[in-house]
Short mmCIF file of N, CA and C in Angstrom, two decimals:
data_model
loop_
_atom_site.label_atom_id
_atom_site.label_comp_id
_atom_site.label_asym_id
_atom_site.label_seq_id
_atom_site.Cartn_x
_atom_site.Cartn_y
_atom_site.Cartn_z
N MET A 201 -8.46 15.31 -11.57
CA MET A 201 -8.85 15.27 -10.18
C MET A 201 -7.78 15.98 -9.35
N ASP A 202 -8.19 16.72 -8.36
CA ASP A 202 -7.23 17.49 -7.56
C ASP A 202 -6.54 16.60 -6.52
N TYR A 203 -5.45 17.13 -6.00
CA TYR A 203 -4.61 16.38 -5.07
C TYR A 203 -5.39 15.93 -3.84
N LYS A 204 -6.20 16.82 -3.28
CA LYS A 204 -6.91 16.50 -2.04
C LYS A 204 -7.90 15.36 -2.25
N SER A 205 -8.59 15.33 -3.37
CA SER A 205 -9.52 14.23 -3.67
C SER A 205 -8.76 12.92 -3.80
N LEU A 206 -7.63 12.96 -4.50
CA LEU A 206 -6.81 11.75 -4.65
C LEU A 206 -6.30 11.27 -3.29
N MET A 207 -5.93 12.21 -2.44
CA MET A 207 -5.42 11.86 -1.12
C MET A 207 -6.50 11.16 -0.30
N PHE A 208 -7.73 11.66 -0.37
CA PHE A 208 -8.81 11.02 0.40
C PHE A 208 -9.17 9.65 -0.18
N ILE A 209 -9.14 9.51 -1.50
CA ILE A 209 -9.36 8.19 -2.10
C ILE A 209 -8.28 7.23 -1.61
N HIS A 210 -7.04 7.71 -1.60
CA HIS A 210 -5.93 6.90 -1.11
C HIS A 210 -6.15 6.49 0.35
N LEU A 211 -6.52 7.43 1.19
CA LEU A 211 -6.76 7.12 2.61
C LEU A 211 -7.92 6.13 2.78
N PHE A 212 -8.98 6.29 1.99
CA PHE A 212 -10.13 5.41 2.11
C PHE A 212 -9.86 4.00 1.57
N THR A 213 -8.78 3.81 0.85
CA THR A 213 -8.42 2.47 0.39
C THR A 213 -7.27 1.89 1.21
N VAL A 214 -6.34 2.71 1.64
CA VAL A 214 -5.18 2.18 2.35
C VAL A 214 -5.50 1.85 3.81
N VAL A 215 -6.41 2.57 4.44
CA VAL A 215 -6.75 2.26 5.83
C VAL A 215 -7.41 0.88 5.94
N PRO A 216 -8.43 0.56 5.12
CA PRO A 216 -8.96 -0.80 5.20
C PRO A 216 -7.94 -1.85 4.77
N ALA A 217 -7.06 -1.50 3.85
CA ALA A 217 -6.00 -2.44 3.46
C ALA A 217 -5.09 -2.73 4.65
N PHE A 218 -4.78 -1.72 5.42
CA PHE A 218 -3.96 -1.91 6.63
C PHE A 218 -4.67 -2.87 7.60
N VAL A 219 -5.94 -2.63 7.83
CA VAL A 219 -6.70 -3.48 8.76
C VAL A 219 -6.76 -4.92 8.24
N LEU A 220 -7.14 -5.09 6.99
CA LEU A 220 -7.24 -6.44 6.41
C LEU A 220 -5.89 -7.13 6.34
N GLY A 221 -4.85 -6.39 6.00
CA GLY A 221 -3.51 -6.97 5.95
C GLY A 221 -3.06 -7.45 7.32
N THR A 222 -3.35 -6.66 8.33
CA THR A 222 -2.99 -7.03 9.71
C THR A 222 -3.73 -8.30 10.12
N ILE A 223 -5.03 -8.32 9.87
CA ILE A 223 -5.83 -9.51 10.20
C ILE A 223 -5.31 -10.73 9.46
N SER A 224 -5.04 -10.56 8.18
CA SER A 224 -4.56 -11.67 7.36
C SER A 224 -3.24 -12.23 7.86
N LEU A 225 -2.34 -11.35 8.29
CA LEU A 225 -1.05 -11.81 8.80
C LEU A 225 -1.17 -12.51 10.15
N LEU A 226 -2.18 -12.15 10.93
CA LEU A 226 -2.33 -12.71 12.27
C LEU A 226 -3.12 -14.01 12.33
N LEU A 227 -4.05 -14.19 11.40
CA LEU A 227 -4.92 -15.37 11.46
C LEU A 227 -4.33 -16.56 10.71
N LYS A 228 -4.99 -17.69 10.89
CA LYS A 228 -4.57 -18.93 10.23
C LYS A 228 -4.61 -18.77 8.71
N LYS A 229 -3.59 -19.28 8.08
CA LYS A 229 -3.45 -19.14 6.62
C LYS A 229 -4.18 -20.28 5.90
N GLY A 230 -4.62 -20.00 4.68
CA GLY A 230 -5.22 -21.00 3.83
C GLY A 230 -6.70 -21.22 4.00
N THR A 231 -7.31 -20.56 4.99
CA THR A 231 -8.75 -20.72 5.21
C THR A 231 -9.51 -19.89 4.17
N ALA A 232 -10.80 -20.17 4.05
CA ALA A 232 -11.63 -19.40 3.12
C ALA A 232 -11.64 -17.92 3.51
N PHE A 233 -11.65 -17.64 4.82
CA PHE A 233 -11.65 -16.25 5.28
C PHE A 233 -10.33 -15.56 4.91
N HIS A 234 -9.22 -16.25 5.11
CA HIS A 234 -7.91 -15.71 4.75
C HIS A 234 -7.87 -15.39 3.25
N LYS A 235 -8.36 -16.30 2.45
CA LYS A 235 -8.36 -16.09 0.99
C LYS A 235 -9.24 -14.90 0.60
N LEU A 236 -10.39 -14.78 1.24
CA LEU A 236 -11.30 -13.67 0.93
C LEU A 236 -10.68 -12.33 1.30
N ILE A 237 -10.21 -12.20 2.54
CA ILE A 237 -9.65 -10.89 2.92
C ILE A 237 -8.34 -10.63 2.18
N GLY A 238 -7.63 -11.69 1.81
CA GLY A 238 -6.41 -11.52 1.03
C GLY A 238 -6.69 -10.95 -0.35
N LYS A 239 -7.75 -11.43 -0.99
CA LYS A 239 -8.13 -10.89 -2.31
C LYS A 239 -8.55 -9.44 -2.20
N ILE A 240 -9.35 -9.13 -1.18
CA ILE A 240 -9.79 -7.74 -0.98
C ILE A 240 -8.58 -6.85 -0.69
N TYR A 241 -7.67 -7.34 0.15
CA TYR A 241 -6.45 -6.61 0.48
C TYR A 241 -5.64 -6.32 -0.78
N MET A 242 -5.46 -7.32 -1.61
CA MET A 242 -4.67 -7.14 -2.83
C MET A 242 -5.32 -6.13 -3.78
N ILE A 243 -6.63 -6.20 -3.92
CA ILE A 243 -7.33 -5.25 -4.79
C ILE A 243 -7.18 -3.83 -4.24
N LEU A 244 -7.38 -3.67 -2.93
CA LEU A 244 -7.23 -2.35 -2.31
C LEU A 244 -5.82 -1.81 -2.47
N MET A 245 -4.83 -2.67 -2.27
CA MET A 245 -3.43 -2.23 -2.39
C MET A 245 -3.10 -1.83 -3.82
N LEU A 246 -3.55 -2.61 -4.77
CA LEU A 246 -3.28 -2.28 -6.17
C LEU A 246 -3.96 -0.97 -6.55
N PHE A 247 -5.21 -0.81 -6.16
CA PHE A 247 -5.95 0.41 -6.46
C PHE A 247 -5.29 1.62 -5.81
N THR A 248 -4.93 1.50 -4.55
CA THR A 248 -4.34 2.64 -3.84
C THR A 248 -2.98 3.00 -4.42
N ALA A 249 -2.22 2.01 -4.87
CA ALA A 249 -0.91 2.29 -5.48
C ALA A 249 -1.08 3.04 -6.79
N ILE A 250 -2.06 2.66 -7.57
CA ILE A 250 -2.32 3.35 -8.84
C ILE A 250 -2.74 4.80 -8.58
N VAL A 251 -3.60 4.98 -7.59
CA VAL A 251 -4.05 6.33 -7.23
C VAL A 251 -2.86 7.21 -6.84
N THR A 252 -1.92 6.66 -6.08
CA THR A 252 -0.79 7.47 -5.62
C THR A 252 0.12 7.92 -6.76
N LEU A 253 0.11 7.20 -7.86
CA LEU A 253 0.93 7.62 -9.00
C LEU A 253 0.44 8.94 -9.60
N PHE A 254 -0.82 9.27 -9.37
CA PHE A 254 -1.39 10.52 -9.87
C PHE A 254 -1.22 11.67 -8.87
N MET A 255 -0.74 11.34 -7.67
CA MET A 255 -0.51 12.36 -6.64
C MET A 255 0.94 12.83 -6.73
N SER A 256 1.14 14.11 -6.85
CA SER A 256 2.51 14.60 -6.92
C SER A 256 3.13 14.60 -5.52
N ALA A 257 4.43 14.39 -5.47
CA ALA A 257 5.15 14.41 -4.19
C ALA A 257 5.14 15.84 -3.65
N GLU A 258 4.75 15.97 -2.42
CA GLU A 258 4.66 17.28 -1.80
C GLU A 258 5.88 17.61 -0.94
N VAL A 259 6.70 16.59 -0.66
CA VAL A 259 7.86 16.77 0.22
C VAL A 259 9.07 16.15 -0.46
N GLY A 260 10.18 16.85 -0.40
CA GLY A 260 11.44 16.30 -0.91
C GLY A 260 11.63 16.53 -2.40
N PRO A 261 12.75 16.00 -2.91
CA PRO A 261 13.05 16.18 -4.34
C PRO A 261 12.07 15.40 -5.22
N THR A 262 11.89 15.90 -6.44
CA THR A 262 10.96 15.23 -7.36
C THR A 262 11.61 15.01 -8.72
N LEU A 263 11.06 14.06 -9.43
CA LEU A 263 11.44 13.78 -10.80
C LEU A 263 10.28 14.25 -11.67
N PHE A 264 10.56 15.03 -12.69
CA PHE A 264 9.54 15.61 -13.56
C PHE A 264 8.54 16.46 -12.78
N ASN A 265 9.01 17.05 -11.68
CA ASN A 265 8.18 17.90 -10.83
C ASN A 265 6.92 17.17 -10.35
N HIS A 266 7.02 15.84 -10.19
CA HIS A 266 5.86 15.05 -9.79
C HIS A 266 6.23 13.88 -8.87
N PHE A 267 7.10 12.99 -9.34
CA PHE A 267 7.40 11.75 -8.63
C PHE A 267 8.48 11.97 -7.57
N GLY A 268 8.21 11.45 -6.37
CA GLY A 268 9.17 11.50 -5.29
C GLY A 268 9.60 10.10 -4.89
N TRP A 269 10.46 10.04 -3.89
CA TRP A 269 10.93 8.74 -3.41
C TRP A 269 9.78 7.85 -2.95
N ILE A 270 8.74 8.44 -2.40
CA ILE A 270 7.59 7.68 -1.90
C ILE A 270 6.91 6.88 -3.01
N HIS A 271 7.03 7.35 -4.25
CA HIS A 271 6.41 6.63 -5.37
C HIS A 271 7.07 5.27 -5.64
N LEU A 272 8.26 5.07 -5.11
CA LEU A 272 8.88 3.76 -5.26
C LEU A 272 8.06 2.68 -4.56
N PHE A 273 7.38 3.04 -3.49
CA PHE A 273 6.50 2.09 -2.81
C PHE A 273 5.28 1.75 -3.67
N SER A 274 4.83 2.71 -4.45
CA SER A 274 3.73 2.44 -5.38
C SER A 274 4.16 1.42 -6.42
N LEU A 275 5.35 1.61 -6.96
CA LEU A 275 5.87 0.67 -7.95
C LEU A 275 6.11 -0.71 -7.33
N LEU A 276 6.61 -0.74 -6.11
CA LEU A 276 6.78 -2.00 -5.39
C LEU A 276 5.45 -2.73 -5.28
N THR A 277 4.40 -2.01 -4.95
CA THR A 277 3.07 -2.60 -4.80
C THR A 277 2.53 -3.10 -6.13
N ILE A 278 2.66 -2.30 -7.17
CA ILE A 278 2.14 -2.69 -8.49
C ILE A 278 2.86 -3.93 -9.01
N TYR A 279 4.11 -4.11 -8.64
CA TYR A 279 4.85 -5.32 -9.02
C TYR A 279 4.50 -6.50 -8.10
N THR A 280 4.45 -6.25 -6.80
CA THR A 280 4.34 -7.33 -5.82
C THR A 280 2.96 -7.97 -5.78
N VAL A 281 1.90 -7.20 -5.90
CA VAL A 281 0.56 -7.77 -5.81
C VAL A 281 0.34 -8.87 -6.86
N PRO A 282 0.54 -8.60 -8.15
CA PRO A 282 0.30 -9.69 -9.11
C PRO A 282 1.27 -10.86 -8.97
N THR A 283 2.53 -10.58 -8.62
CA THR A 283 3.48 -11.69 -8.49
C THR A 283 3.19 -12.55 -7.26
N ALA A 284 2.69 -11.94 -6.19
CA ALA A 284 2.28 -12.71 -5.01
C ALA A 284 1.05 -13.56 -5.33
N TYR A 285 0.14 -13.01 -6.11
CA TYR A 285 -1.06 -13.74 -6.52
C TYR A 285 -0.68 -14.94 -7.40
N VAL A 286 0.18 -14.71 -8.36
CA VAL A 286 0.63 -15.80 -9.24
C VAL A 286 1.35 -16.88 -8.43
N ALA A 287 2.16 -16.47 -7.48
CA ALA A 287 2.90 -17.43 -6.66
C ALA A 287 1.95 -18.36 -5.92
N ILE A 288 0.91 -17.81 -5.30
CA ILE A 288 -0.01 -18.66 -4.53
C ILE A 288 -0.86 -19.52 -5.46
N LYS A 289 -1.20 -19.00 -6.63
CA LYS A 289 -1.96 -19.80 -7.60
C LYS A 289 -1.14 -20.99 -8.10
N LYS A 290 0.18 -20.82 -8.13
CA LYS A 290 1.07 -21.91 -8.53
C LYS A 290 1.42 -22.83 -7.36
N GLY A 291 0.91 -22.50 -6.18
CA GLY A 291 1.17 -23.31 -5.00
C GLY A 291 2.48 -23.01 -4.31
N ASN A 292 3.12 -21.91 -4.68
CA ASN A 292 4.40 -21.55 -4.08
C ASN A 292 4.14 -20.66 -2.86
N VAL A 293 3.82 -21.30 -1.75
CA VAL A 293 3.44 -20.59 -0.53
C VAL A 293 4.61 -19.77 0.01
N LYS A 294 5.82 -20.31 -0.08
CA LYS A 294 7.00 -19.61 0.45
C LYS A 294 7.21 -18.26 -0.25
N VAL A 295 7.14 -18.25 -1.58
CA VAL A 295 7.31 -17.01 -2.34
C VAL A 295 6.15 -16.06 -2.05
N HIS A 296 4.93 -16.59 -2.02
CA HIS A 296 3.75 -15.76 -1.73
C HIS A 296 3.90 -15.08 -0.37
N LYS A 297 4.27 -15.86 0.62
CA LYS A 297 4.42 -15.31 1.98
C LYS A 297 5.48 -14.21 2.01
N ARG A 298 6.62 -14.47 1.40
CA ARG A 298 7.70 -13.47 1.39
C ARG A 298 7.24 -12.17 0.73
N LYS A 299 6.55 -12.29 -0.39
CA LYS A 299 6.09 -11.10 -1.10
C LYS A 299 5.03 -10.33 -0.31
N ILE A 300 4.12 -11.06 0.31
CA ILE A 300 3.06 -10.40 1.08
C ILE A 300 3.63 -9.70 2.30
N VAL A 301 4.56 -10.33 2.98
CA VAL A 301 5.20 -9.69 4.14
C VAL A 301 5.98 -8.45 3.69
N LEU A 302 6.71 -8.56 2.59
CA LEU A 302 7.42 -7.40 2.02
C LEU A 302 6.43 -6.28 1.68
N LEU A 303 5.33 -6.63 1.04
CA LEU A 303 4.31 -5.65 0.67
C LEU A 303 3.75 -4.96 1.91
N TYR A 304 3.38 -5.74 2.91
CA TYR A 304 2.77 -5.18 4.11
C TYR A 304 3.73 -4.23 4.83
N PHE A 305 4.95 -4.72 5.08
CA PHE A 305 5.88 -3.89 5.83
C PHE A 305 6.47 -2.76 4.99
N GLY A 306 6.68 -3.00 3.70
CA GLY A 306 7.22 -1.94 2.85
C GLY A 306 6.19 -0.88 2.51
N ALA A 307 5.07 -1.32 1.97
CA ALA A 307 4.09 -0.36 1.45
C ALA A 307 3.12 0.16 2.50
N ILE A 308 2.89 -0.60 3.56
CA ILE A 308 1.96 -0.13 4.60
C ILE A 308 2.72 0.49 5.78
N ILE A 309 3.60 -0.26 6.38
CA ILE A 309 4.26 0.20 7.60
C ILE A 309 5.31 1.29 7.30
N ILE A 310 6.25 1.00 6.40
CA ILE A 310 7.31 1.98 6.13
C ILE A 310 6.77 3.20 5.40
N ALA A 311 6.08 2.97 4.28
CA ALA A 311 5.53 4.12 3.53
C ALA A 311 4.52 4.88 4.39
N GLY A 312 3.72 4.14 5.14
CA GLY A 312 2.74 4.78 6.02
C GLY A 312 3.39 5.66 7.07
N SER A 313 4.53 5.24 7.57
CA SER A 313 5.21 6.06 8.58
C SER A 313 5.71 7.38 7.99
N PHE A 314 6.06 7.36 6.70
CA PHE A 314 6.50 8.60 6.05
C PHE A 314 5.38 9.65 5.99
N THR A 315 4.14 9.21 6.04
CA THR A 315 3.02 10.17 5.96
C THR A 315 2.90 11.02 7.21
N PHE A 316 3.62 10.65 8.25
CA PHE A 316 3.58 11.43 9.48
C PHE A 316 4.76 12.41 9.59
N PHE A 317 5.58 12.51 8.54
CA PHE A 317 6.70 13.45 8.53
C PHE A 317 6.17 14.88 8.36
N PRO A 318 6.90 15.87 8.87
CA PRO A 318 6.49 17.27 8.70
C PRO A 318 6.30 17.62 7.21
N GLY A 319 5.25 18.37 6.96
CA GLY A 319 4.94 18.78 5.60
C GLY A 319 3.90 17.87 4.94
N ARG A 320 3.64 16.71 5.54
CA ARG A 320 2.65 15.78 4.99
C ARG A 320 1.31 16.01 5.68
N TYR A 321 0.24 15.64 5.00
CA TYR A 321 -1.12 15.89 5.49
C TYR A 321 -1.36 15.27 6.87
N LEU A 322 -1.04 14.00 7.06
CA LEU A 322 -1.33 13.35 8.33
C LEU A 322 -0.50 13.91 9.48
N HIS A 323 0.67 14.44 9.18
CA HIS A 323 1.44 15.11 10.21
C HIS A 323 0.64 16.29 10.74
N GLY A 324 0.06 17.06 9.85
CA GLY A 324 -0.74 18.21 10.24
C GLY A 324 -1.99 17.79 11.02
N VAL A 325 -2.62 16.70 10.62
CA VAL A 325 -3.83 16.21 11.32
C VAL A 325 -3.51 15.79 12.75
N PHE A 326 -2.43 15.02 12.91
CA PHE A 326 -2.13 14.45 14.22
C PHE A 326 -1.26 15.33 15.12
N PHE A 327 -0.44 16.18 14.52
CA PHE A 327 0.49 16.95 15.32
C PHE A 327 0.30 18.47 15.20
N GLY A 328 -0.76 18.87 14.52
CA GLY A 328 -1.10 20.28 14.43
C GLY A 328 -0.38 20.95 13.35
#
């Protein structure tokens, strides 16, 4: 699959993940609605992280002419999603909350902000 197709798959999964993650962080925890959007959020985040591993870094230094610093957020997500899920299944709300907040701010807010840097697709869309 070509880079542009992977990029659009990534955008179509990460944008709803951003919306659901924001809603989940703002609303009351532990409700059936929170659990439902949380599961969808986790699935979207895991899927989008896997997709990004197949996308080569277009900006900055690379490892094996493919992986860039941004891929560290993919690895963070692939690790954090299952461990946050296990934590809540074990009733460890404190660990679950810490991991989910780390995931949201690390993989959505920080990594997302990098997509607006010069040379990246969204920079071109929003800033010409």
